[in-house]
CSV table of C-alpha atoms and ligand atoms in Angstrom, one decimal:
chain,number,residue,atom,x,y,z
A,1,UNK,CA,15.6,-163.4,-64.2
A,2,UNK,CA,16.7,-162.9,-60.4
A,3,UNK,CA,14.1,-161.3,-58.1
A,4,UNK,CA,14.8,-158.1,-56.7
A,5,UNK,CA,13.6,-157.3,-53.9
A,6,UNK,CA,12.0,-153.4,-54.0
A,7,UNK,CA,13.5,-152.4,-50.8
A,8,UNK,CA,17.2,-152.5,-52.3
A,9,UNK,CA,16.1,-150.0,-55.1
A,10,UNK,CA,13.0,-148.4,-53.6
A,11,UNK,CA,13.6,-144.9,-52.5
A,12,UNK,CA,11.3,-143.7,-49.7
A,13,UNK,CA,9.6,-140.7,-49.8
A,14,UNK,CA,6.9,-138.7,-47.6
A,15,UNK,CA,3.4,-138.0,-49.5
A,16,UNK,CA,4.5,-134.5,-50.0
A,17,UNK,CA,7.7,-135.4,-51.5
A,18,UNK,CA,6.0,-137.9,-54.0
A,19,UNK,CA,3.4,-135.4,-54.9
A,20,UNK,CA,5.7,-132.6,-56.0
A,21,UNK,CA,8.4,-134.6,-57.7
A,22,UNK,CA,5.7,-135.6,-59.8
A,23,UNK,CA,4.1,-132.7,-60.3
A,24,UNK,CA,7.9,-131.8,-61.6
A,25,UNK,CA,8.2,-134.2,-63.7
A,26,UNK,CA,5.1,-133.9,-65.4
A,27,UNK,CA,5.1,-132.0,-68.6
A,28,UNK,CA,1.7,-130.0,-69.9
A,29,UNK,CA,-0.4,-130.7,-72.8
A,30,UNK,CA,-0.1,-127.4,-75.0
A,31,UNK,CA,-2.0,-127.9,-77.9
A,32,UNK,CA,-6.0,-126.6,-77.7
A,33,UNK,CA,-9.4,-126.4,-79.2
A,34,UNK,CA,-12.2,-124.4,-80.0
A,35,UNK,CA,-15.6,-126.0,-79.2
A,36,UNK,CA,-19.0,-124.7,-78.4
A,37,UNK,CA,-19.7,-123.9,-74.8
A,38,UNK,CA,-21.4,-127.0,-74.4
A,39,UNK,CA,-19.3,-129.2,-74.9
A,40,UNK,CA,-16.5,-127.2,-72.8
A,41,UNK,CA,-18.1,-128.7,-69.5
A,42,UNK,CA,-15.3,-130.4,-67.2
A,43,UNK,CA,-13.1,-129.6,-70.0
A,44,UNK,CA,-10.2,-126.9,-69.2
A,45,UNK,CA,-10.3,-123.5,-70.3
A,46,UNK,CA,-7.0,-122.5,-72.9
A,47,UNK,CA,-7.2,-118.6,-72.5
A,48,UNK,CA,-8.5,-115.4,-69.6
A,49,UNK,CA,-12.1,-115.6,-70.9
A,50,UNK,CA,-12.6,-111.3,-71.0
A,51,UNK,CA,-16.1,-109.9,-70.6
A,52,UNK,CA,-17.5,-108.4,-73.9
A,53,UNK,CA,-20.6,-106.8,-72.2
A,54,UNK,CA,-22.1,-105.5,-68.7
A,55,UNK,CA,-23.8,-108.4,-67.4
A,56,UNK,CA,-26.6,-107.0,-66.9
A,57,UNK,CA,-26.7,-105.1,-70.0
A,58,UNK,CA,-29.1,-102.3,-68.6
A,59,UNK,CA,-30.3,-101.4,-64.9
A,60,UNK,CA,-33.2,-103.2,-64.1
A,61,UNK,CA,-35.9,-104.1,-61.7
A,62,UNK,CA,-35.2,-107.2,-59.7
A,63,UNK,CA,-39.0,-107.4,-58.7
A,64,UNK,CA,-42.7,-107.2,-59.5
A,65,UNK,CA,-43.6,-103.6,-58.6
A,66,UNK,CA,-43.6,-99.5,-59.2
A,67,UNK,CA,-40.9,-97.4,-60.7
A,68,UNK,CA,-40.1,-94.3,-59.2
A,69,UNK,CA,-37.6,-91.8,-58.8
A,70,UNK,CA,-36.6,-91.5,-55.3
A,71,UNK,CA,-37.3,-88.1,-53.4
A,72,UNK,CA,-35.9,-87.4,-49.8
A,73,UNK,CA,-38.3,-84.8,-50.2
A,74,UNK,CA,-41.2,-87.2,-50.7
A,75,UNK,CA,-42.6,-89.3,-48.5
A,76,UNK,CA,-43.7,-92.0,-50.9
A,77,UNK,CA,-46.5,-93.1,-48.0
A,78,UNK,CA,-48.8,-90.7,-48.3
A,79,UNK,CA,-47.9,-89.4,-51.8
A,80,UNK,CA,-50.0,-90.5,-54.6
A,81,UNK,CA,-48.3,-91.6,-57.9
A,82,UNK,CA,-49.5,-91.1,-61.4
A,83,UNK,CA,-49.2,-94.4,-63.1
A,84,UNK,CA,-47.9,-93.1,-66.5
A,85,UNK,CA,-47.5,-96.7,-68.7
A,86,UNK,CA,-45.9,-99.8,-68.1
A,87,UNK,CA,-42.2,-102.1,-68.7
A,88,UNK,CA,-42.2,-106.1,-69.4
A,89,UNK,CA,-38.8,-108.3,-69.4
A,90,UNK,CA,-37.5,-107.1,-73.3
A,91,UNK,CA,-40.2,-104.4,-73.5
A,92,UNK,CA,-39.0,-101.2,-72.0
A,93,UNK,CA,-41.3,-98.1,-71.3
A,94,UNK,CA,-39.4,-95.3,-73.8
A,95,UNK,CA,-40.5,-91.9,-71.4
A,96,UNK,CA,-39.0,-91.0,-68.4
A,97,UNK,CA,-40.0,-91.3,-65.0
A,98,UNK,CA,-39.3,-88.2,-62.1
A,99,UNK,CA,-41.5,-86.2,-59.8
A,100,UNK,CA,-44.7,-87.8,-58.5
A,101,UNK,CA,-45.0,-90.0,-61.6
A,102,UNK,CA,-44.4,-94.3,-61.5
A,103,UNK,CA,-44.6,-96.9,-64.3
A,104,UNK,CA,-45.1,-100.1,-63.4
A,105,UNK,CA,-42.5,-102.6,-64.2
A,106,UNK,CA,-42.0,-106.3,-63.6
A,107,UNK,CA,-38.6,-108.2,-63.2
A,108,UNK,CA,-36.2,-107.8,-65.3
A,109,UNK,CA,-38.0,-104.9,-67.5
A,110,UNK,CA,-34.9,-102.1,-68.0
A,111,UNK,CA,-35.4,-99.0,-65.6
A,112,UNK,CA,-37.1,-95.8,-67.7
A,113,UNK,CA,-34.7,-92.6,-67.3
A,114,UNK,CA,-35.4,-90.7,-64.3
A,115,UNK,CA,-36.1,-93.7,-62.0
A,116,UNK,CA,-34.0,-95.5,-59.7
A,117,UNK,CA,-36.0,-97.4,-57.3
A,118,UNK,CA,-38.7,-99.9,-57.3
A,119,UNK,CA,-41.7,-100.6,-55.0
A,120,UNK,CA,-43.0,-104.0,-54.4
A,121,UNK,CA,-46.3,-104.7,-55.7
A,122,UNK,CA,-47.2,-106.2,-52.4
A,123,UNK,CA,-46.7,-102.8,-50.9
A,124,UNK,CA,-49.1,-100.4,-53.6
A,125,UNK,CA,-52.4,-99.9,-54.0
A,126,UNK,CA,-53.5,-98.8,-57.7
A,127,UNK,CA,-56.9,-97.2,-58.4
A,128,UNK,CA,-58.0,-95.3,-61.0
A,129,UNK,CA,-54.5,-94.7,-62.5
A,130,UNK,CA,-53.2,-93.5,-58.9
A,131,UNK,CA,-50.8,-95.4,-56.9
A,132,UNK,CA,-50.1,-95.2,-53.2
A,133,UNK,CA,-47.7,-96.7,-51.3
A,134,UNK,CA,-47.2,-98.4,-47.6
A,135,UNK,CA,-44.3,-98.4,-45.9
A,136,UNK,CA,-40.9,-95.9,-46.5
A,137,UNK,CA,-38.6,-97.2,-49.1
A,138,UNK,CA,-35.0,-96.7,-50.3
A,139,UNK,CA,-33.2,-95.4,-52.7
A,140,UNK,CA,-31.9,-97.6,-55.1
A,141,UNK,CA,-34.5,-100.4,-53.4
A,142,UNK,CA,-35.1,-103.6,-55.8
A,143,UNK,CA,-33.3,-102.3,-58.5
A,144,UNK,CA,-30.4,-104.6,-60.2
A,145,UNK,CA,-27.4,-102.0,-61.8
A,146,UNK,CA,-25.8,-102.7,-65.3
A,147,UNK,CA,-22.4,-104.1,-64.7
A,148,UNK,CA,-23.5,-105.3,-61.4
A,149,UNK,CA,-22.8,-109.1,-62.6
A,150,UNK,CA,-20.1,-109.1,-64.7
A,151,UNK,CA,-18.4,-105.7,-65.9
A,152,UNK,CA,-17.2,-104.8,-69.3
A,153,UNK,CA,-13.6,-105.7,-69.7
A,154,UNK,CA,-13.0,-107.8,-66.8
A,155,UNK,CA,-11.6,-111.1,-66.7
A,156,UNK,CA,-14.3,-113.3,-65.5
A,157,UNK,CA,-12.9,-116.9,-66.1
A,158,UNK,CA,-9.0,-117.4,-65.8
A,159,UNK,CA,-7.0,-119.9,-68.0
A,160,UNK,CA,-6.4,-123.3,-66.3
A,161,UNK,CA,-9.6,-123.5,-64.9
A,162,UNK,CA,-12.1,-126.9,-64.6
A,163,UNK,CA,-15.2,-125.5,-66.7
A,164,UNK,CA,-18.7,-125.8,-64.3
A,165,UNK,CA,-22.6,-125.7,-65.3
A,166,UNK,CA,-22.1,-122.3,-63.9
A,167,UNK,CA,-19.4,-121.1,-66.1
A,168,UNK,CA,-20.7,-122.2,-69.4
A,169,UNK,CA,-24.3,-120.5,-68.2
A,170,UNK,CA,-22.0,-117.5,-67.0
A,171,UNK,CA,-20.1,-117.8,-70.7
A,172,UNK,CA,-23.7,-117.9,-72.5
A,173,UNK,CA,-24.7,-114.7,-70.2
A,174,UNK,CA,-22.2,-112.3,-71.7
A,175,UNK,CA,-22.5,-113.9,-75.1
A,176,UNK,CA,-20.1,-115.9,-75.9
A,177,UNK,CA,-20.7,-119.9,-78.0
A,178,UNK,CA,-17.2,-120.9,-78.5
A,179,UNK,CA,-14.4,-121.3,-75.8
A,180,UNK,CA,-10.3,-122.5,-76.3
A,181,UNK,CA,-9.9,-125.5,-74.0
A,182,UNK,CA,-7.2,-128.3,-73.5
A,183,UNK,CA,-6.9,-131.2,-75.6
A,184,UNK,CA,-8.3,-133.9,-73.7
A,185,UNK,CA,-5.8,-136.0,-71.8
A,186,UNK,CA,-5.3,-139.0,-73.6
A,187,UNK,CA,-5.0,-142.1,-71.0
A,188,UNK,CA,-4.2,-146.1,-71.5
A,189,UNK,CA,-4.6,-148.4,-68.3
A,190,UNK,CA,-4.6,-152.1,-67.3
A,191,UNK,CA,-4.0,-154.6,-64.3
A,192,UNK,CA,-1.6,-157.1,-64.3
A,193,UNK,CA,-1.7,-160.5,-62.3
A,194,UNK,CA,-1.8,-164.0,-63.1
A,195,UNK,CA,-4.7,-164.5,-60.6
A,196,UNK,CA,-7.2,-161.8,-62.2
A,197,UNK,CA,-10.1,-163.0,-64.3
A,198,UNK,CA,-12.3,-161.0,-66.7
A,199,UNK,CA,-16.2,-160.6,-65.8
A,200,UNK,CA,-17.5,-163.5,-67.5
A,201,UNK,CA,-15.3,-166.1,-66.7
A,202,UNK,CA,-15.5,-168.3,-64.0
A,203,UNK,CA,-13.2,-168.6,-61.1
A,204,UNK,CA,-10.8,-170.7,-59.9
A,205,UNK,CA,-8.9,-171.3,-56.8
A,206,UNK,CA,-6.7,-168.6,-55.9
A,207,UNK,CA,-8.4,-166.1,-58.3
A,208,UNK,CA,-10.3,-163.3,-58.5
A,209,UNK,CA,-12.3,-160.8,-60.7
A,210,UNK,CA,-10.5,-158.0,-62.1
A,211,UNK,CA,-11.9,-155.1,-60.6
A,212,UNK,CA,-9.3,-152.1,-60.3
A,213,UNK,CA,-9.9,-151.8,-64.0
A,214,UNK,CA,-13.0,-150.4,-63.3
A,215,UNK,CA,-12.5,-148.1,-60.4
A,216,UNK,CA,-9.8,-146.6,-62.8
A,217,UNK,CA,-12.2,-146.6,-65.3
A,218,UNK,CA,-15.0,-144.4,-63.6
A,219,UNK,CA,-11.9,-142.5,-62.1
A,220,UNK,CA,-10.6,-141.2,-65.3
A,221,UNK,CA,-14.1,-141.2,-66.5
A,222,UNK,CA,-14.9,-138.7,-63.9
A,223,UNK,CA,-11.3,-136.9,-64.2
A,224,UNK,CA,-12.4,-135.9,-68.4
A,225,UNK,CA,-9.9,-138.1,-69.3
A,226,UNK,CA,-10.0,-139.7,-73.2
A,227,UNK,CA,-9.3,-143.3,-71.9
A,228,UNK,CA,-8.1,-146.6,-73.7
A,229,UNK,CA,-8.7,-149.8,-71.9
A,230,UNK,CA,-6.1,-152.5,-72.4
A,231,UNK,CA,-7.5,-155.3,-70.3
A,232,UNK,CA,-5.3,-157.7,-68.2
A,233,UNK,CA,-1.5,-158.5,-69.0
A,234,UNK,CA,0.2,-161.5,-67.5
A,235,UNK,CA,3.0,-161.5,-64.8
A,236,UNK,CA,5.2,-161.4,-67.9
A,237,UNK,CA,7.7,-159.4,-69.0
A,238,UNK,CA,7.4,-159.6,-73.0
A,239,UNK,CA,3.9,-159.0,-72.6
A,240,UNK,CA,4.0,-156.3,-70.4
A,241,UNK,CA,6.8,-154.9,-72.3
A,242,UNK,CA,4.3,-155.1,-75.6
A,243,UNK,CA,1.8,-153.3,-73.8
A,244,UNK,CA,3.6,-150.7,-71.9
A,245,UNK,CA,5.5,-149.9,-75.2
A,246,UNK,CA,2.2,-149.9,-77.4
A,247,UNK,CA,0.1,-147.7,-75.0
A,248,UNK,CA,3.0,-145.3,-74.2
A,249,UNK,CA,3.1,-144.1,-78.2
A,250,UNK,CA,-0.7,-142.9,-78.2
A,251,UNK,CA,-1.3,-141.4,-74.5
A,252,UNK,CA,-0.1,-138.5,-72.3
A,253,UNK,CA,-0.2,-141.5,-69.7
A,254,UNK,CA,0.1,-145.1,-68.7
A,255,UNK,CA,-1.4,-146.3,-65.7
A,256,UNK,CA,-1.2,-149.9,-64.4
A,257,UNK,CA,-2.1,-151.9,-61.3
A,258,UNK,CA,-0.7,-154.3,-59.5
A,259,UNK,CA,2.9,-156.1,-60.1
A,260,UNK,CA,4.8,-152.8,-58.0
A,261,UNK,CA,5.0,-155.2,-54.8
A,262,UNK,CA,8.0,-157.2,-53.2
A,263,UNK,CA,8.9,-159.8,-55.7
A,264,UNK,CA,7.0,-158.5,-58.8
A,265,UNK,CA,8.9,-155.4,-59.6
A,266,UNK,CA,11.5,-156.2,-60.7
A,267,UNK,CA,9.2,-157.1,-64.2
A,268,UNK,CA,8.2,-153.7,-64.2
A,269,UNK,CA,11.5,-152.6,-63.7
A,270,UNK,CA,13.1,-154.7,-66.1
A,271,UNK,CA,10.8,-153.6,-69.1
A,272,UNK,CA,10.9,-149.9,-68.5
A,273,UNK,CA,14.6,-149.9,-68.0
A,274,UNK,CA,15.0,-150.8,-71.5
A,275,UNK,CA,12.5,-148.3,-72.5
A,276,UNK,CA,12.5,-145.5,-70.5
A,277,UNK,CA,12.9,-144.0,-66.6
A,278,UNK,CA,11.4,-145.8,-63.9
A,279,UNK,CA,11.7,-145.0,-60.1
A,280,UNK,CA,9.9,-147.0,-57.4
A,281,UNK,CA,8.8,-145.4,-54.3
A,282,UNK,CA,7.6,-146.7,-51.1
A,283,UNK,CA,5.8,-143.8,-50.0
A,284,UNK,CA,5.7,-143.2,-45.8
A,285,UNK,CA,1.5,-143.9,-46.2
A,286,UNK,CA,-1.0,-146.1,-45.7
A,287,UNK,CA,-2.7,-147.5,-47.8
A,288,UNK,CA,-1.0,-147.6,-50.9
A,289,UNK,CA,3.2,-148.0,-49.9
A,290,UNK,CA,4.6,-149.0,-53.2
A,291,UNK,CA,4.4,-146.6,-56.1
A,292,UNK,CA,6.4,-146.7,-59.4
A,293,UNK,CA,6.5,-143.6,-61.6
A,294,UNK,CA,8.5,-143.2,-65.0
A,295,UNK,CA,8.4,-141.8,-68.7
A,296,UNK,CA,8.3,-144.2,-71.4
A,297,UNK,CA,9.1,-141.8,-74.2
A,298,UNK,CA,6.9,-138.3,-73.9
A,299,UNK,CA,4.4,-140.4,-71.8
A,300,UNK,CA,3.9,-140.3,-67.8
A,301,UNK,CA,3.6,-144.0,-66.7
A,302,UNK,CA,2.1,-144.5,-62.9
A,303,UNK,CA,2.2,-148.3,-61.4
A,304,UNK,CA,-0.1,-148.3,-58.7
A,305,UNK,CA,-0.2,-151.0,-55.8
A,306,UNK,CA,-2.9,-154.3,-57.0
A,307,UNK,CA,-4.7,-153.9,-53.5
A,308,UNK,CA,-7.8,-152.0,-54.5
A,309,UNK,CA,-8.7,-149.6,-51.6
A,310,UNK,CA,-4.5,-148.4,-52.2
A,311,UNK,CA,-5.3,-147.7,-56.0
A,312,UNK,CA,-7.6,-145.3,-55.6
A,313,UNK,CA,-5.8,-143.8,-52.6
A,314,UNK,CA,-3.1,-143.9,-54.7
A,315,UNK,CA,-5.0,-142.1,-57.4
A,316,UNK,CA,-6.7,-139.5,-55.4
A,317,UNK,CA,-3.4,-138.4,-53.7
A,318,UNK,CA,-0.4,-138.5,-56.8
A,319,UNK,CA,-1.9,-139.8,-59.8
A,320,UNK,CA,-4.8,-137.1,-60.5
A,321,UNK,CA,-3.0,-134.3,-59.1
A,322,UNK,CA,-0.7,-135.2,-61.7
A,323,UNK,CA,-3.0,-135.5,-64.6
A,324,UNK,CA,-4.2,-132.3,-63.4
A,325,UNK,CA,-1.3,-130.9,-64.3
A,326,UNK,CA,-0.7,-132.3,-67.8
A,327,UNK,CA,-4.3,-131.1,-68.4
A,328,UNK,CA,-3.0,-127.5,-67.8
A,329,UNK,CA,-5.6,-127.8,-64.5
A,330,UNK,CA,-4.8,-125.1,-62.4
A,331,UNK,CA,-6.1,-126.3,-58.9
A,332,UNK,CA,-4.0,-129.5,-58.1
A,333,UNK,CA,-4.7,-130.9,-54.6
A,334,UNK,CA,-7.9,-132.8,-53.0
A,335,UNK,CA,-10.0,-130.6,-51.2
A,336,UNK,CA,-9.8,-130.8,-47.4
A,337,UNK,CA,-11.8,-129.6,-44.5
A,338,UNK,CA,-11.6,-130.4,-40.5
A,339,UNK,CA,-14.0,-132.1,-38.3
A,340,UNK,CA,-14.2,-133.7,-35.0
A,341,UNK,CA,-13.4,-137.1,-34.7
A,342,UNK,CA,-16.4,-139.4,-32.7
A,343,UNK,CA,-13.3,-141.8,-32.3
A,344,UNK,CA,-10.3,-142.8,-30.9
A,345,UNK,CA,-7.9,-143.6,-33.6
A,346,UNK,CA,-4.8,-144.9,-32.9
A,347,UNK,CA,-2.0,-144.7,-35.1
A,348,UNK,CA,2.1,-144.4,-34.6
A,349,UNK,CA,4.1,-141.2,-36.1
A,350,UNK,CA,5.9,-142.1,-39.0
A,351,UNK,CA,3.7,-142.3,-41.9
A,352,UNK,CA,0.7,-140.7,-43.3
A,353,UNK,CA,-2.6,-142.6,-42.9
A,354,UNK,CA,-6.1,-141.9,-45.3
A,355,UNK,CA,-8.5,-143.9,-43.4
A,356,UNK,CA,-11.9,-144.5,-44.7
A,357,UNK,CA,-14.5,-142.2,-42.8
A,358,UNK,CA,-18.1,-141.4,-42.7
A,359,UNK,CA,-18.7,-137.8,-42.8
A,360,UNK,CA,-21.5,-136.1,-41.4
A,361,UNK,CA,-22.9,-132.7,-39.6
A,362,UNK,CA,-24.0,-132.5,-36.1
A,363,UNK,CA,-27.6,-130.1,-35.1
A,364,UNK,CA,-25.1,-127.1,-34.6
A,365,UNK,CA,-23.4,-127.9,-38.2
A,366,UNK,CA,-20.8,-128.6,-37.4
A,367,UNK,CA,-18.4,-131.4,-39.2
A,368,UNK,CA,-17.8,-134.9,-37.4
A,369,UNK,CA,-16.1,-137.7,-38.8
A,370,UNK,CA,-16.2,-141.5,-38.1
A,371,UNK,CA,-13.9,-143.7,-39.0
A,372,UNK,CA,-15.0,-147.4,-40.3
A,373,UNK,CA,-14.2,-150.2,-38.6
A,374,UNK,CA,-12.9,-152.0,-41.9
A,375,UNK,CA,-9.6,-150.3,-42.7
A,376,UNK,CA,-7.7,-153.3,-45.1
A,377,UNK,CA,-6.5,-152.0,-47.9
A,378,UNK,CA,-8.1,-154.7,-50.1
A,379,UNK,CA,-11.9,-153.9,-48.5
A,380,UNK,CA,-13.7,-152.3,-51.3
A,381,UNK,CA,-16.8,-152.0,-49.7
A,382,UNK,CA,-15.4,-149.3,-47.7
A,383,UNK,CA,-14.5,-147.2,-50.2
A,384,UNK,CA,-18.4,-148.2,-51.0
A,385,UNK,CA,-19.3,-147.3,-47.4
A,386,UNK,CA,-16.9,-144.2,-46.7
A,387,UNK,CA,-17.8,-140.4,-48.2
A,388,UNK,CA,-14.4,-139.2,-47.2
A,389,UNK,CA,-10.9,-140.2,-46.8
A,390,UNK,CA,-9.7,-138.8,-43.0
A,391,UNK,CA,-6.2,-137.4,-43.7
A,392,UNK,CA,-3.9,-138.1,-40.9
A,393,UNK,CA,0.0,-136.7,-41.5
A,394,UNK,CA,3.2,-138.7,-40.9
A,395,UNK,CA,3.9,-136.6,-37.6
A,396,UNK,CA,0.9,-137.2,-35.9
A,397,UNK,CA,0.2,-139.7,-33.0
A,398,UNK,CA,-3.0,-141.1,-31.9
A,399,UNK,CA,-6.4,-139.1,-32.3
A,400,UNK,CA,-8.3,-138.5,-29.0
A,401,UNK,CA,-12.2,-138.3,-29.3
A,402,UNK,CA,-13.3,-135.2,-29.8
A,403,UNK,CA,-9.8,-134.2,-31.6
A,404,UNK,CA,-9.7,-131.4,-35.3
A,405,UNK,CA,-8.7,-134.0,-38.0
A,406,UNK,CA,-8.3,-133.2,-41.7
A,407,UNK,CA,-11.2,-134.6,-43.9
A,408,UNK,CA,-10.9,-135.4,-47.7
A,409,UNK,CA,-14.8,-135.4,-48.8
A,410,UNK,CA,-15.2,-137.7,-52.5
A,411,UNK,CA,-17.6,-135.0,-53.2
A,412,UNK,CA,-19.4,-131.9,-52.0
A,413,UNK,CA,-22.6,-133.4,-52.0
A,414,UNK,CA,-22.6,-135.3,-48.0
B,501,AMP,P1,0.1,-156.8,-56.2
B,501,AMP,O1,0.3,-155.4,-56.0
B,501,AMP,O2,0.1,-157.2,-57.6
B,501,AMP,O3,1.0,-157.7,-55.4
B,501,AMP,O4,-1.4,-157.1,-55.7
B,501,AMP,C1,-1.8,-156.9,-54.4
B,501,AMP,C2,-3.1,-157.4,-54.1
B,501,AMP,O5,-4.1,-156.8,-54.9
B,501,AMP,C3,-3.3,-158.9,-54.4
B,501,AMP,O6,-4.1,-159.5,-53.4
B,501,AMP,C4,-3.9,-158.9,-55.8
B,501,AMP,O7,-4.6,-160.1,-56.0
B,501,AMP,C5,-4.8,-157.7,-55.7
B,501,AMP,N1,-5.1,-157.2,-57.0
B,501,AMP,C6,-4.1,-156.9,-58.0
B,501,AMP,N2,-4.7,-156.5,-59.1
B,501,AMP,C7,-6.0,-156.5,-58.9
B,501,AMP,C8,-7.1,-156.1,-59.7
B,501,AMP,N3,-6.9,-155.7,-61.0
B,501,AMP,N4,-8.4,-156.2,-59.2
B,501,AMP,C9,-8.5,-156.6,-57.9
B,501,AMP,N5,-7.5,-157.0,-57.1
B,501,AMP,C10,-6.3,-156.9,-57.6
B,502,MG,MG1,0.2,-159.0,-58.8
């Protein structure tokens, strides 16, 4: 088989372009379940989740205190209360409250009729059945109004959404157990290289441990995906062939490392040719230039660059906003922020750079990012190192100290 060098067939793209053509190109899951609230965390919601109730169901008190219904006529100072019963959390007082009459109620007990506003306990005196009260208070004080949560009839989760701890507490607070969700995303991924060894083995010269299968691993892990794990396949065509063929008929998509580089290709190529679509891309970026993306029947296949650092760049930038979108996910891109950068970074206009970055906050809060020294693309540890990627576009020159750069935090927790 003649080499081919990528560059004769490569079509180059910005990072925007690569993005949205595959966002185009890739095709929805459709088909649902129902499962118990639960075990819809991280999953994605299949239907406009409408509110059955008012959340909360009844006006109540959001404090410890007194009941009362609130008089401009009345100044609640000097004015003393008959204390007529009591209200618990789930035990209501049945009379009403008006005039110079309180109950007292703790937090959450429902409001009797006739009262509106509450009184801290902090702020009465009782004796002898007779409350009095310091301070002037408001109508409507420490009181919590039905509806004031969630209201009857609304929408309160939209379709397409990533379910949260909040949302399945905020589905359990209006009563629902059972929510329609996604199938899970069904994905198959391996590396391929003559020079990768599994853990356990020992190593000779020239070769090294296999490790992108494991960053994709806790990737996809993370992502919610259903993943199968096919191990490493040989610089070889009839084996990749095998594989790609195999994982393609089970999964929504293939991902593989490695083999996308000058000289390797052309294997790739070869195999999905015959099979199905292939397009390889050098992206305008850095880390992460070659990319190949293709169908092999109904099934998205992504060859990522072998270089570590570049496949999860790779990943973070086209691949996951991609499986986002065959998970029916609505929100697609990374999250970005700005902050100052406490360096000089040089770069030339041309192509999009993600550098490694530590992000931090300075004593006014605000956001500052440093770069790491260590930018290879084959340095690990600085993915290790780094809590953000700093997101520097094609058309931009060298960064001054002190400059607004985008920031791509790996999570929300600095
Ligand atoms: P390639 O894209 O196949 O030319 O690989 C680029 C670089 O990444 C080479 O130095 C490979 O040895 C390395 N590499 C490829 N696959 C892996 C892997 N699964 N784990 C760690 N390094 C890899
Ligand atoms: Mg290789």
């Amino acid at each position: 088989m003649t080499k081919v060098q990528p560059t004769e067939y490569a079509t180059r793209l910005t990072c925007e372009e690569a993005r949205n053509t595959l966002l185009k190109k890739s095709k929805e899951i459709t088909s649902f379940e129902s499962v118990p609230i639960r075990s819809s965390l991280n999953r994605i919601l299949h239907e406009d989740l409408l509110c059955p109730v008012n959340v909360p169901n009844h006006t109540n008190s959001a404090m410890d205190g007194y009941a009362i219904q609130f008089s401009n006529m009345a100044n609640t100072e000097n004015t003393p209360y008959e204390l007529k019963g009591s209200a618990f959390a789930g035990r209501p007082f049945s009379d009403s409250v008006a005039g110079n009459v309180t109950i007292k109620i703790m937090t959450g007990a429902a409001m009797p009729d006739g009262a509106d506003t509450v009184i801290i306990l902090e702020d009465a005196e009782e004796k002898n059945n007779q409350v009095t009260f310091k301070g002037i208070a408001k109508r409507g004080q420490n009181v919590r109004l039905a509806g004031e949560d969630l209201k009857a009839g609304q929408v309160f989760l939209k379709s397409g959404r990533r379910l949260t701890a909040s949302d399945i507490g905020l589905i359990a607070s209006v009563g629902i157990s059972k929510v329609k969700v996604r199938r899970k995303i069904k994905v198959a991924f391996f590396s391929t290289g003559d020079e990768l060894k599994s853990l356990g083995q020992s190593l000779n010269v020239g070769e090294i441990y296999d490790s992108n299968r494991y960053t994709l691993y806790g990737l996809l892990k993370d992502f919610g995906a259903e993943i199968q794990d096919l191990g490493v396949v040989k610089d070889n065509p009839a084996e990749l062939e095998k594989t790609l063929l195999s994982a393609s008929k089970n999964n929504d998509a293939v991902i593989t490392s490695g083999g996308v580089s000058v000289g390797e290709a052309d294997h790739i190529k070869s195999v999905l040719t015959s099979v199905g679509e292939i397009n390889f891309w050098k992206i305008l970026m850095k880390p992460g230039r070659p990319l190949a993306f293709g169908k092999i029947g109904d099934s998205s296949f992504f060859g990522l660059p072998g270089n570590p650092v570049s496949v999860m760049i790779t990943f973070m930038q086209f691949v996951q906003p991609a499986l986002s979108k065959i998970s029916g996910e609505t929100r697609r891109s990374p999250i970005e922020i700005t902050a100052r950068s406490s360096n000089k970074i040089k770069k030339i206009p041309g192509r999009t750079e993600f550098q490694r970055g530590i992000l931090s906050f300075d004593k006014n809060g605000d956001a500052i990012v440093s770069p790491l020294n260590a930018q290879g693309s084959g340095i690990l540890s600085s993915m290790t190192e780094a809590n953000a990627l700093i997101h520097l576009p094609a058309e931009c020159g060298t960064i001054e100290v002190g400059a607004i750069v985008r920031v791509q935090p790996f999570s929300l927790q600095i």
